[in-house]
PDB file of C-alpha atoms and ligand atoms in Angstrom:
ATOM      1  CA  MET A  74       0.000   0.000   0.000  1.00 54.00           C
ATOM      2  CA  SER A  75       1.362   3.395  -0.880  1.00 86.00           C
ATOM      3  CA  ARG A  76      -1.750   5.550  -0.930  1.00 93.00           C
ATOM      4  CA  ILE A  77      -5.176   5.891   0.599  1.00 96.00           C
ATOM      5  CA  VAL A  78      -7.883   7.780  -1.289  1.00 96.00           C
ATOM      6  CA  PHE A  79     -11.047   9.280   0.157  1.00 95.00           C
ATOM      7  CA  VAL A  80     -13.976  10.715  -1.766  1.00 93.00           C
ATOM      8  CA  GLY A  81     -15.170  13.275   0.749  1.00 91.00           C
ATOM      9  CA  SER A  82     -15.098  11.314   3.994  1.00 91.00           C
ATOM     10  CA  ARG A  83     -15.454   7.884   2.351  1.00 94.00           C
ATOM     11  CA  PRO A  84     -12.489   5.618   1.608  1.00 96.00           C
ATOM     12  CA  VAL A  85     -11.988   3.977  -1.796  1.00 95.00           C
ATOM     13  CA  LEU A  86     -11.809   0.206  -1.202  1.00 95.00           C
ATOM     14  CA  GLU A  87     -11.914  -3.045  -3.084  1.00 94.00           C
ATOM     15  CA  THR A  88     -13.831  -6.258  -2.414  1.00 90.00           C
ATOM     16  CA  GLY A  89     -11.354  -9.098  -2.043  1.00 83.00           C
ATOM     17  CA  ASN A  90     -12.043 -12.819  -1.734  1.00 80.00           C
ATOM     18  CA  SER A  91     -14.040 -12.642   1.461  1.00 79.00           C
ATOM     19  CA  SER A  92     -13.849  -9.124   2.814  1.00 86.00           C
ATOM     20  CA  LEU A  93     -12.834  -5.575   1.982  1.00 92.00           C
ATOM     21  CA  GLU A  94      -9.252  -4.724   1.114  1.00 93.00           C
ATOM     22  CA  LEU A  95      -7.170  -1.631   0.499  1.00 93.00           C
ATOM     23  CA  PRO A  96      -6.494  -1.315  -3.242  1.00 94.00           C
ATOM     24  CA  SER A  97      -2.863  -1.042  -4.276  1.00 92.00           C
ATOM     25  CA  GLY A  98      -1.401   2.362  -5.136  1.00 90.00           C
ATOM     26  CA  GLY A  99      -1.147   1.294  -8.781  1.00 91.00           C
ATOM     27  CA  ARG A 100      -4.784   0.238  -8.908  1.00 92.00           C
ATOM     28  CA  LEU A 101      -5.891   3.607  -7.525  1.00 93.00           C
ATOM     29  CA  GLU A 102      -3.744   5.482 -10.005  1.00 92.00           C
ATOM     30  CA  GLU A 103      -5.139   3.456 -12.880  1.00 91.00           C
ATOM     31  CA  ALA A 104      -8.718   4.117 -11.772  1.00 90.00           C
ATOM     32  CA  LEU A 105      -8.405   7.799 -10.914  1.00 90.00           C
ATOM     33  CA  GLY A 106      -5.518   9.101 -12.977  1.00 90.00           C
ATOM     34  CA  ALA A 107      -2.146  10.415 -11.808  1.00 91.00           C
ATOM     35  CA  ALA A 108      -3.097  14.067 -12.342  1.00 91.00           C
ATOM     36  CA  ARG A 109      -6.221  13.852 -10.229  1.00 90.00           C
ATOM     37  CA  LEU A 110      -4.308  12.076  -7.471  1.00 91.00           C
ATOM     38  CA  ALA A 111      -1.478  14.619  -7.506  1.00 92.00           C
ATOM     39  CA  ALA A 112      -3.987  17.475  -7.177  1.00 92.00           C
ATOM     40  CA  SER A 113      -5.803  15.878  -4.240  1.00 93.00           C
ATOM     41  CA  ARG A 114      -2.842  14.939  -2.049  1.00 94.00           C
ATOM     42  CA  VAL A 115      -3.113  16.124   1.551  1.00 95.00           C
ATOM     43  CA  ASN A 116       0.114  16.956   3.374  1.00 91.00           C
ATOM     44  CA  VAL A 117      -0.092  14.648   6.430  1.00 91.00           C
ATOM     45  CA  GLU A 118       2.232  12.071   7.899  1.00 90.00           C
ATOM     46  CA  VAL A 119       0.656   8.609   7.939  1.00 93.00           C
ATOM     47  CA  ARG A 120       2.592   5.351   7.959  1.00 93.00           C
ATOM     48  CA  GLY A 121       1.612   1.898   6.730  1.00 91.00           C
ATOM     49  CA  GLN A 122       2.169  -1.399   8.523  1.00 89.00           C
ATOM     50  CA  ASP A 123       5.678  -1.581   7.065  1.00 91.00           C
ATOM     51  CA  GLY A 124       6.495   1.831   8.529  1.00 92.00           C
ATOM     52  CA  ALA A 125       6.681   3.497   5.100  1.00 93.00           C
ATOM     53  CA  LEU A 126       4.874   6.785   4.459  1.00 93.00           C
ATOM     54  CA  VAL A 127       1.453   6.524   2.840  1.00 95.00           C
ATOM     55  CA  ASP A 128       0.133   9.239   0.503  1.00 95.00           C
ATOM     56  CA  VAL A 129      -3.303  10.445   1.565  1.00 96.00           C
ATOM     57  CA  HIS A 130      -5.675  11.937  -1.020  1.00 96.00           C
ATOM     58  CA  VAL A 131      -9.052  13.543  -0.523  1.00 95.00           C
ATOM     59  CA  LEU A 132     -11.132  14.025  -3.663  1.00 93.00           C
ATOM     60  CA  ALA A 133     -14.001  16.430  -3.344  1.00 86.00           C
ATOM     61  CA  ASP A 134     -15.769  16.056  -6.632  1.00 75.00           C
ATOM     62  CA  VAL A 135     -15.020  12.768  -8.365  1.00 80.00           C
ATOM     63  CA  ASP A 136     -17.822  11.023 -10.208  1.00 80.00           C
ATOM     64  CA  ILE A 137     -18.506   7.896  -8.130  1.00 83.00           C
ATOM     65  CA  GLU A 138     -19.389   5.989 -11.315  1.00 84.00           C
ATOM     66  CA  VAL A 139     -15.864   6.589 -12.633  1.00 81.00           C
ATOM     67  CA  VAL A 140     -14.442   4.927  -9.521  1.00 84.00           C
ATOM     68  CA  GLU A 141     -16.952   2.105  -9.487  1.00 86.00           C
ATOM     69  CA  SER A 142     -16.582   1.340 -13.189  1.00 87.00           C
ATOM     70  CA  SER A 143     -12.992   0.337 -12.432  1.00 87.00           C
ATOM     71  CA  GLY A 144     -14.155  -2.229  -9.856  1.00 89.00           C
ATOM     72  CA  LEU A 145     -13.339  -0.110  -6.828  1.00 93.00           C
ATOM     73  CA  GLU A 146     -15.900   0.980  -4.260  1.00 93.00           C
ATOM     74  CA  VAL A 147     -16.513   4.211  -2.357  1.00 93.00           C
ATOM     75  CA  LEU A 148     -17.833   3.131   1.028  1.00 94.00           C
ATOM     76  CA  PRO A 149     -18.657   4.685   4.396  1.00 95.00           C
ATOM     77  CA  LEU A 150     -15.872   4.645   6.981  1.00 95.00           C
ATOM     78  CA  ARG A 151     -18.125   2.370   9.084  1.00 93.00           C
ATOM     79  CA  ALA A 152     -17.986  -0.280   6.364  1.00 93.00           C
ATOM     80  CA  ALA A 153     -14.188  -0.097   6.429  1.00 95.00           C
ATOM     81  CA  TRP A 154     -14.285  -0.494  10.210  1.00 94.00           C
ATOM     82  CA  ARG A 155     -16.481  -3.589   9.977  1.00 91.00           C
ATOM     83  CA  ASP A 156     -14.810  -5.340   7.057  1.00 92.00           C
ATOM     84  CA  LEU A 157     -11.177  -4.294   6.627  1.00 93.00           C
ATOM     85  CA  GLU A 158      -8.403  -6.106   8.455  1.00 92.00           C
ATOM     86  CA  PRO A 159      -8.101  -4.258  11.804  1.00 91.00           C
ATOM     87  CA  ASP A 160      -4.494  -3.218  11.130  1.00 92.00           C
ATOM     88  CA  ASP A 161      -5.482  -1.790   7.747  1.00 94.00           C
ATOM     89  CA  PHE A 162      -8.436  -0.012   9.294  1.00 95.00           C
ATOM     90  CA  ARG A 163      -6.147   1.628  11.844  1.00 94.00           C
ATOM     91  CA  ILE A 164      -4.245   3.237   8.972  1.00 95.00           C
ATOM     92  CA  VAL A 165      -7.420   4.336   7.174  1.00 97.00           C
ATOM     93  CA  GLY A 166      -8.850   5.758  10.413  1.00 96.00           C
ATOM     94  CA  THR A 167      -5.619   7.624  11.162  1.00 96.00           C
ATOM     95  CA  ALA A 168      -5.480   8.991   7.613  1.00 97.00           C
ATOM     96  CA  ARG A 169      -9.102  10.118   7.851  1.00 96.00           C
ATOM     97  CA  GLN A 170      -8.538  11.957  11.129  1.00 96.00           C
ATOM     98  CA  LYS A 171      -5.308  13.645  10.056  1.00 95.00           C
ATOM     99  CA  ALA A 172      -6.672  14.656   6.639  1.00 95.00           C
ATOM    100  CA  ASP A 173      -9.841  16.043   8.247  1.00 94.00           C
ATOM    101  CA  TRP A 174      -7.735  18.033  10.653  1.00 95.00           C
ATOM    102  CA  VAL A 175      -5.524  19.549   7.945  1.00 95.00           C
ATOM    103  CA  LEU A 176      -8.460  20.374   5.674  1.00 94.00           C
ATOM    104  CA  THR A 177     -10.477  22.037   8.449  1.00 94.00           C
ATOM    105  CA  HIS A 178      -7.591  23.975  10.041  1.00 95.00           C
ATOM    106  CA  ARG A 179      -6.199  25.825   7.042  1.00 95.00           C
ATOM    107  CA  PHE A 180      -6.424  29.095   8.980  1.00 97.00           C
ATOM    108  CA  CYS A 181      -5.277  29.914  12.489  1.00 97.00           C
ATOM    109  CA  SER A 182      -8.160  30.009  14.979  1.00 96.00           C
ATOM    110  CA  ARG A 183      -6.336  32.743  16.907  1.00 97.00           C
ATOM    111  CA  CYS A 184      -5.526  35.265  14.144  1.00 98.00           C
ATOM    112  CA  ALA A 185      -7.023  33.787  10.936  1.00 97.00           C
ATOM    113  CA  ALA A 186      -3.729  33.706   8.974  1.00 98.00           C
ATOM    114  CA  PRO A 187      -2.940  30.581   6.890  1.00 97.00           C
ATOM    115  CA  THR A 188      -1.305  27.581   8.622  1.00 97.00           C
ATOM    116  CA  THR A 189       1.314  25.194   7.264  1.00 94.00           C
ATOM    117  CA  LEU A 190       2.384  21.754   8.450  1.00 92.00           C
ATOM    118  CA  ASP A 191       5.426  22.020  10.720  1.00 91.00           C
ATOM    119  CA  PRO A 192       7.649  18.963  10.179  1.00 85.00           C
ATOM    120  CA  GLU A 193       9.296  19.368  13.575  1.00 88.00           C
ATOM    121  CA  THR A 194       6.163  19.225  15.738  1.00 89.00           C
ATOM    122  CA  GLU A 195       3.815  17.629  13.174  1.00 88.00           C
ATOM    123  CA  GLY A 196       1.411  20.426  14.101  1.00 94.00           C
ATOM    124  CA  LEU A 197      -0.052  23.151  11.908  1.00 96.00           C
ATOM    125  CA  ARG A 198       1.902  26.353  12.481  1.00 96.00           C
ATOM    126  CA  CYS A 199       0.387  29.767  11.927  1.00 97.00           C
ATOM    127  CA  SER A 200       2.328  31.839   9.396  1.00 95.00           C
ATOM    128  CA  GLU A 201       1.653  35.064  11.344  1.00 97.00           C
ATOM    129  CA  CYS A 202       1.490  34.430  15.104  1.00 97.00           C
ATOM    130  CA  SER A 203       3.413  31.085  15.164  1.00 94.00           C
ATOM    131  CA  GLN A 204       0.731  29.370  17.223  1.00 95.00           C
ATOM    132  CA  VAL A 205       0.914  25.599  16.612  1.00 96.00           C
ATOM    133  CA  HIS A 206      -2.379  23.726  16.322  1.00 95.00           C
ATOM    134  CA  TYR A 207      -2.551  19.964  16.959  1.00 95.00           C
ATOM    135  CA  PRO A 208      -5.113  17.374  15.897  1.00 94.00           C
ATOM    136  CA  ARG A 209      -7.913  16.858  18.362  1.00 92.00           C
ATOM    137  CA  VAL A 210      -8.346  13.502  20.101  1.00 96.00           C
ATOM    138  CA  ALA A 211     -11.409  13.228  22.337  1.00 97.00           C
ATOM    139  CA  PRO A 212     -11.042  10.587  25.079  1.00 98.00           C
ATOM    140  CA  ALA A 213     -14.185   8.756  26.127  1.00 98.00           C
ATOM    141  CA  VAL A 214     -14.639   6.079  28.782  1.00 98.00           C
ATOM    142  CA  ILE A 215     -16.567   2.888  28.064  1.00 98.00           C
ATOM    143  CA  VAL A 216     -17.505   0.789  31.057  1.00 98.00           C
ATOM    144  CA  LEU A 217     -18.824  -2.662  31.835  1.00 98.00           C
ATOM    145  CA  VAL A 218     -20.567  -2.430  35.204  1.00 98.00           C
ATOM    146  CA  GLN A 219     -20.897  -5.811  36.891  1.00 98.00           C
ATOM    147  CA  ARG A 220     -23.187  -6.950  39.711  1.00 98.00           C
ATOM    148  CA  GLY A 221     -22.440 -10.599  40.425  1.00 97.00           C
ATOM    149  CA  ARG A 222     -23.685 -12.584  37.413  1.00 98.00           C
ATOM    150  CA  GLU A 223     -25.223  -9.473  35.830  1.00 98.00           C
ATOM    151  CA  ALA A 224     -23.892  -6.767  33.528  1.00 98.00           C
ATOM    152  CA  LEU A 225     -25.395  -3.306  33.111  1.00 98.00           C
ATOM    153  CA  LEU A 226     -25.985  -2.688  29.404  1.00 98.00           C
ATOM    154  CA  GLY A 227     -27.879   0.088  27.683  1.00 98.00           C
ATOM    155  CA  ARG A 228     -29.004   1.097  24.239  1.00 97.00           C
ATOM    156  CA  SER A 229     -29.057   4.428  22.496  1.00 95.00           C
ATOM    157  CA  PRO A 230     -31.933   5.187  20.115  1.00 92.00           C
ATOM    158  CA  ARG A 231     -29.333   5.093  17.280  1.00 91.00           C
ATOM    159  CA  PHE A 232     -28.489   1.394  17.841  1.00 94.00           C
ATOM    160  CA  PRO A 233     -29.816  -1.354  15.578  1.00 93.00           C
ATOM    161  CA  GLU A 234     -32.929  -2.980  17.016  1.00 94.00           C
ATOM    162  CA  GLY A 235     -32.272  -5.179  20.048  1.00 96.00           C
ATOM    163  CA  VAL A 236     -28.582  -4.288  20.425  1.00 98.00           C
ATOM    164  CA  TYR A 237     -27.326  -3.327  23.895  1.00 98.00           C
ATOM    165  CA  SER A 238     -23.827  -2.134  24.775  1.00 98.00           C
ATOM    166  CA  THR A 239     -21.648  -0.997  27.625  1.00 98.00           C
ATOM    167  CA  LEU A 240     -22.189   2.593  28.835  1.00 98.00           C
ATOM    168  CA  ALA A 241     -19.876   5.308  27.534  1.00 97.00           C
ATOM    169  CA  GLY A 242     -19.270   9.036  27.722  1.00 97.00           C
ATOM    170  CA  PHE A 243     -16.775  11.768  26.892  1.00 98.00           C
ATOM    171  CA  VAL A 244     -14.158  13.029  29.321  1.00 98.00           C
ATOM    172  CA  GLU A 245     -14.610  16.675  30.334  1.00 98.00           C
ATOM    173  CA  PRO A 246     -11.766  19.208  30.742  1.00 97.00           C
ATOM    174  CA  GLY A 247     -10.021  18.842  34.092  1.00 98.00           C
ATOM    175  CA  GLU A 248     -11.453  15.392  34.759  1.00 98.00           C
ATOM    176  CA  THR A 249      -9.539  12.142  35.330  1.00 98.00           C
ATOM    177  CA  LEU A 250     -10.657   9.017  33.492  1.00 98.00           C
ATOM    178  CA  GLU A 251     -11.785   7.545  36.821  1.00 98.00           C
ATOM    179  CA  GLU A 252     -13.844  10.615  37.713  1.00 98.00           C
ATOM    180  CA  CYS A 253     -15.421  10.427  34.281  1.00 98.00           C
ATOM    181  CA  VAL A 254     -16.418   6.775  34.855  1.00 98.00           C
ATOM    182  CA  HIS A 255     -18.127   7.634  38.155  1.00 98.00           C
ATOM    183  CA  ARG A 256     -19.887  10.707  36.734  1.00 98.00           C
ATOM    184  CA  GLU A 257     -21.039   9.157  33.442  1.00 97.00           C
ATOM    185  CA  ILE A 258     -22.392   5.960  34.974  1.00 98.00           C
ATOM    186  CA  GLU A 259     -24.286   7.839  37.656  1.00 97.00           C
ATOM    187  CA  GLU A 260     -25.659  10.427  35.204  1.00 97.00           C
ATOM    188  CA  GLU A 261     -26.762   7.881  32.624  1.00 96.00           C
ATOM    189  CA  SER A 262     -28.030   5.066  34.833  1.00 97.00           C
ATOM    190  CA  GLY A 263     -28.402   6.381  38.403  1.00 97.00           C
ATOM    191  CA  VAL A 264     -26.119   3.688  39.865  1.00 97.00           C
ATOM    192  CA  ARG A 265     -22.820   4.241  41.657  1.00 98.00           C
ATOM    193  CA  VAL A 266     -19.759   2.084  41.030  1.00 98.00           C
ATOM    194  CA  GLN A 267     -16.535   1.078  42.756  1.00 98.00           C
ATOM    195  CA  ASN A 268     -13.394  -0.952  42.187  1.00 98.00           C
ATOM    196  CA  LEU A 269     -12.472   0.353  38.713  1.00 98.00           C
ATOM    197  CA  ARG A 270     -10.076  -1.724  36.591  1.00 98.00           C
ATOM    198  CA  TYR A 271      -8.474  -0.581  33.341  1.00 98.00           C
ATOM    199  CA  PHE A 272      -9.393  -2.914  30.467  1.00 98.00           C
ATOM    200  CA  GLY A 273      -7.823  -1.525  27.278  1.00 98.00           C
ATOM    201  CA  SER A 274      -8.373   1.156  24.675  1.00 98.00           C
ATOM    202  CA  GLN A 275      -9.410   1.583  21.063  1.00 97.00           C
ATOM    203  CA  PRO A 276      -8.969   4.514  18.665  1.00 96.00           C
ATOM    204  CA  HIS A 277     -12.409   5.345  17.292  1.00 95.00           C
ATOM    205  CA  PRO A 278     -12.208   7.754  14.347  1.00 93.00           C
ATOM    206  CA  PHE A 279     -15.906   8.725  14.352  1.00 91.00           C
ATOM    207  CA  PRO A 280     -14.778  11.458  14.194  1.00 91.00           C
ATOM    208  CA  HIS A 281     -11.772  11.543  16.568  1.00 94.00           C
ATOM    209  CA  SER A 282     -12.318   9.611  19.810  1.00 96.00           C
ATOM    210  CA  LEU A 283     -10.165   7.344  21.889  1.00 98.00           C
ATOM    211  CA  MET A 284     -12.307   4.825  23.754  1.00 98.00           C
ATOM    212  CA  VAL A 285     -10.800   3.888  27.129  1.00 98.00           C
ATOM    213  CA  GLY A 286     -12.317   0.697  28.536  1.00 98.00           C
ATOM    214  CA  PHE A 287     -12.951  -0.015  32.220  1.00 98.00           C
ATOM    215  CA  ILE A 288     -14.590  -2.710  34.309  1.00 98.00           C
ATOM    216  CA  ALA A 289     -16.385  -1.524  37.448  1.00 98.00           C
ATOM    217  CA  ASP A 290     -18.432  -3.163  40.199  1.00 98.00           C
ATOM    218  CA  TRP A 291     -21.871  -1.946  41.185  1.00 98.00           C
ATOM    219  CA  LEU A 292     -21.791  -0.182  44.562  1.00 98.00           C
ATOM    220  CA  GLU A 293     -25.319   1.117  45.172  1.00 98.00           C
ATOM    221  CA  GLY A 294     -28.403   2.586  43.545  1.00 97.00           C
ATOM    222  CA  ASP A 295     -31.335   1.469  41.418  1.00 97.00           C
ATOM    223  CA  LEU A 296     -31.509   2.011  37.682  1.00 97.00           C
ATOM    224  CA  CYS A 297     -32.811   5.451  36.786  1.00 96.00           C
ATOM    225  CA  ILE A 298     -32.116   6.132  33.126  1.00 95.00           C
ATOM    226  CA  ASP A 299     -31.360   9.529  31.624  1.00 92.00           C
ATOM    227  CA  PRO A 300     -33.762   9.509  28.645  1.00 93.00           C
ATOM    228  CA  THR A 301     -31.698  12.082  26.767  1.00 92.00           C
ATOM    229  CA  GLU A 302     -28.793   9.591  26.648  1.00 90.00           C
ATOM    230  CA  LEU A 303     -30.378   6.138  26.629  1.00 95.00           C
ATOM    231  CA  ALA A 304     -33.514   4.511  25.227  1.00 96.00           C
ATOM    232  CA  ASP A 305     -33.146   1.686  27.764  1.00 97.00           C
ATOM    233  CA  ALA A 306     -30.705   0.095  30.211  1.00 97.00           C
ATOM    234  CA  GLN A 307     -31.059  -3.154  32.122  1.00 98.00           C
ATOM    235  CA  TRP A 308     -29.156  -5.635  34.256  1.00 98.00           C
ATOM    236  CA  PHE A 309     -28.639  -8.729  32.105  1.00 98.00           C
ATOM    237  CA  ASP A 310     -27.816 -12.147  33.548  1.00 98.00           C
ATOM    238  CA  VAL A 311     -24.785 -13.758  31.909  1.00 98.00           C
ATOM    239  CA  ASP A 312     -27.089 -16.455  30.504  1.00 97.00           C
ATOM    240  CA  GLU A 313     -29.541 -13.936  29.022  1.00 98.00           C
ATOM    241  CA  LEU A 314     -27.330 -11.409  27.306  1.00 98.00           C
ATOM    242  CA  PRO A 315     -28.967  -9.412  24.483  1.00 98.00           C
ATOM    243  CA  LEU A 316     -27.666  -8.758  20.960  1.00 98.00           C
ATOM    244  CA  ARG A 317     -24.221  -7.206  21.081  1.00 97.00           C
ATOM    245  CA  PRO A 318     -22.363  -4.463  19.255  1.00 96.00           C
ATOM    246  CA  HIS A 319     -20.009  -5.336  16.396  1.00 94.00           C
ATOM    247  CA  PRO A 320     -17.183  -7.814  17.258  1.00 94.00           C
ATOM    248  CA  ARG A 321     -14.574  -5.194  16.282  1.00 93.00           C
ATOM    249  CA  SER A 322     -15.735  -2.880  19.072  1.00 95.00           C
ATOM    250  CA  ILE A 323     -14.147  -2.632  22.492  1.00 97.00           C
ATOM    251  CA  ALA A 324     -17.706  -2.953  23.891  1.00 98.00           C
ATOM    252  CA  PHE A 325     -17.937  -6.436  22.388  1.00 98.00           C
ATOM    253  CA  ARG A 326     -14.633  -7.376  23.996  1.00 98.00           C
ATOM    254  CA  LEU A 327     -15.747  -6.017  27.381  1.00 98.00           C
ATOM    255  CA  ILE A 328     -18.919  -8.148  27.238  1.00 98.00           C
ATOM    256  CA  ALA A 329     -17.002 -11.260  26.123  1.00 98.00           C
ATOM    257  CA  ASP A 330     -14.536 -10.741  28.970  1.00 98.00           C
ATOM    258  CA  PHE A 331     -17.415 -10.418  31.456  1.00 98.00           C
ATOM    259  CA  GLU A 332     -18.901 -13.705  30.238  1.00 98.00           C
ATOM    260  CA  GLN A 333     -15.573 -15.461  30.544  1.00 97.00           C
ATOM    261  CA  ARG A 334     -14.932 -14.151  34.056  1.00 96.00           C
ATOM    262  CA  VAL A 335     -18.390 -15.087  35.342  1.00 97.00           C
ATOM    263  CA  ARG A 336     -18.404 -18.524  33.757  1.00 93.00           C
ATOM    264  CA  GLY A 337     -14.789 -19.139  34.784  1.00 86.00           C
TER     265      GLY A 337
HETATM  266 ZN1   ZN B  16      -2.192  32.849  14.110  1.00 81.87          ZN
END
């Protein structure tokens, strides 16, 4: 792989034998033309699995039929998340976030002069006031709350029918991850938790989050759902778990880990 191409926010991909794949640089050039690619290159530093730099291109106005007539597909980033190899998706997600950042920070938010990429800091430096702007990463906690054989799972109105997941929320300025876990769980569900354990993390480029997973034990309180955040939340016995989020998600891994711990 030597280049990744987006049409707007959607990556150009190819259907392989069983799942989606990243098309080769040559394939993309053949389909889109060298001139069009050269004109759409975004100046960001993204590296492939081999450590080599990857060219990132964002096309604003390509005719989708031109791309698709060459056997390539323009798909939502979510499709790439579900069906690309996870290591390939990491690169696509990183490219998406960095390209978005460069394209939406062309002018300094302090003095409105143009910015340019600064190779030393990898930030965007203002040509007038020298302020350096960095890409935004928004940390969010995602928590499996356990009460004996039960897990607290909720669903947002946006979820596919019947799917429940672990509770999550964004970290606020000045807050530790642990404080965020306590606040979010209490705000969303009314219950209080204790005994937090770090589980793992997952970059989540929708649009620029980092999901930080925790396990927590129920301490006290009955369920009292915040209807602005959740359509429903329930305690589910390990033997009666509902439909889960996608297997690529950290939420899926948290629920699988809960099952394994309870069942021993
Ligand atoms: Zn400035």
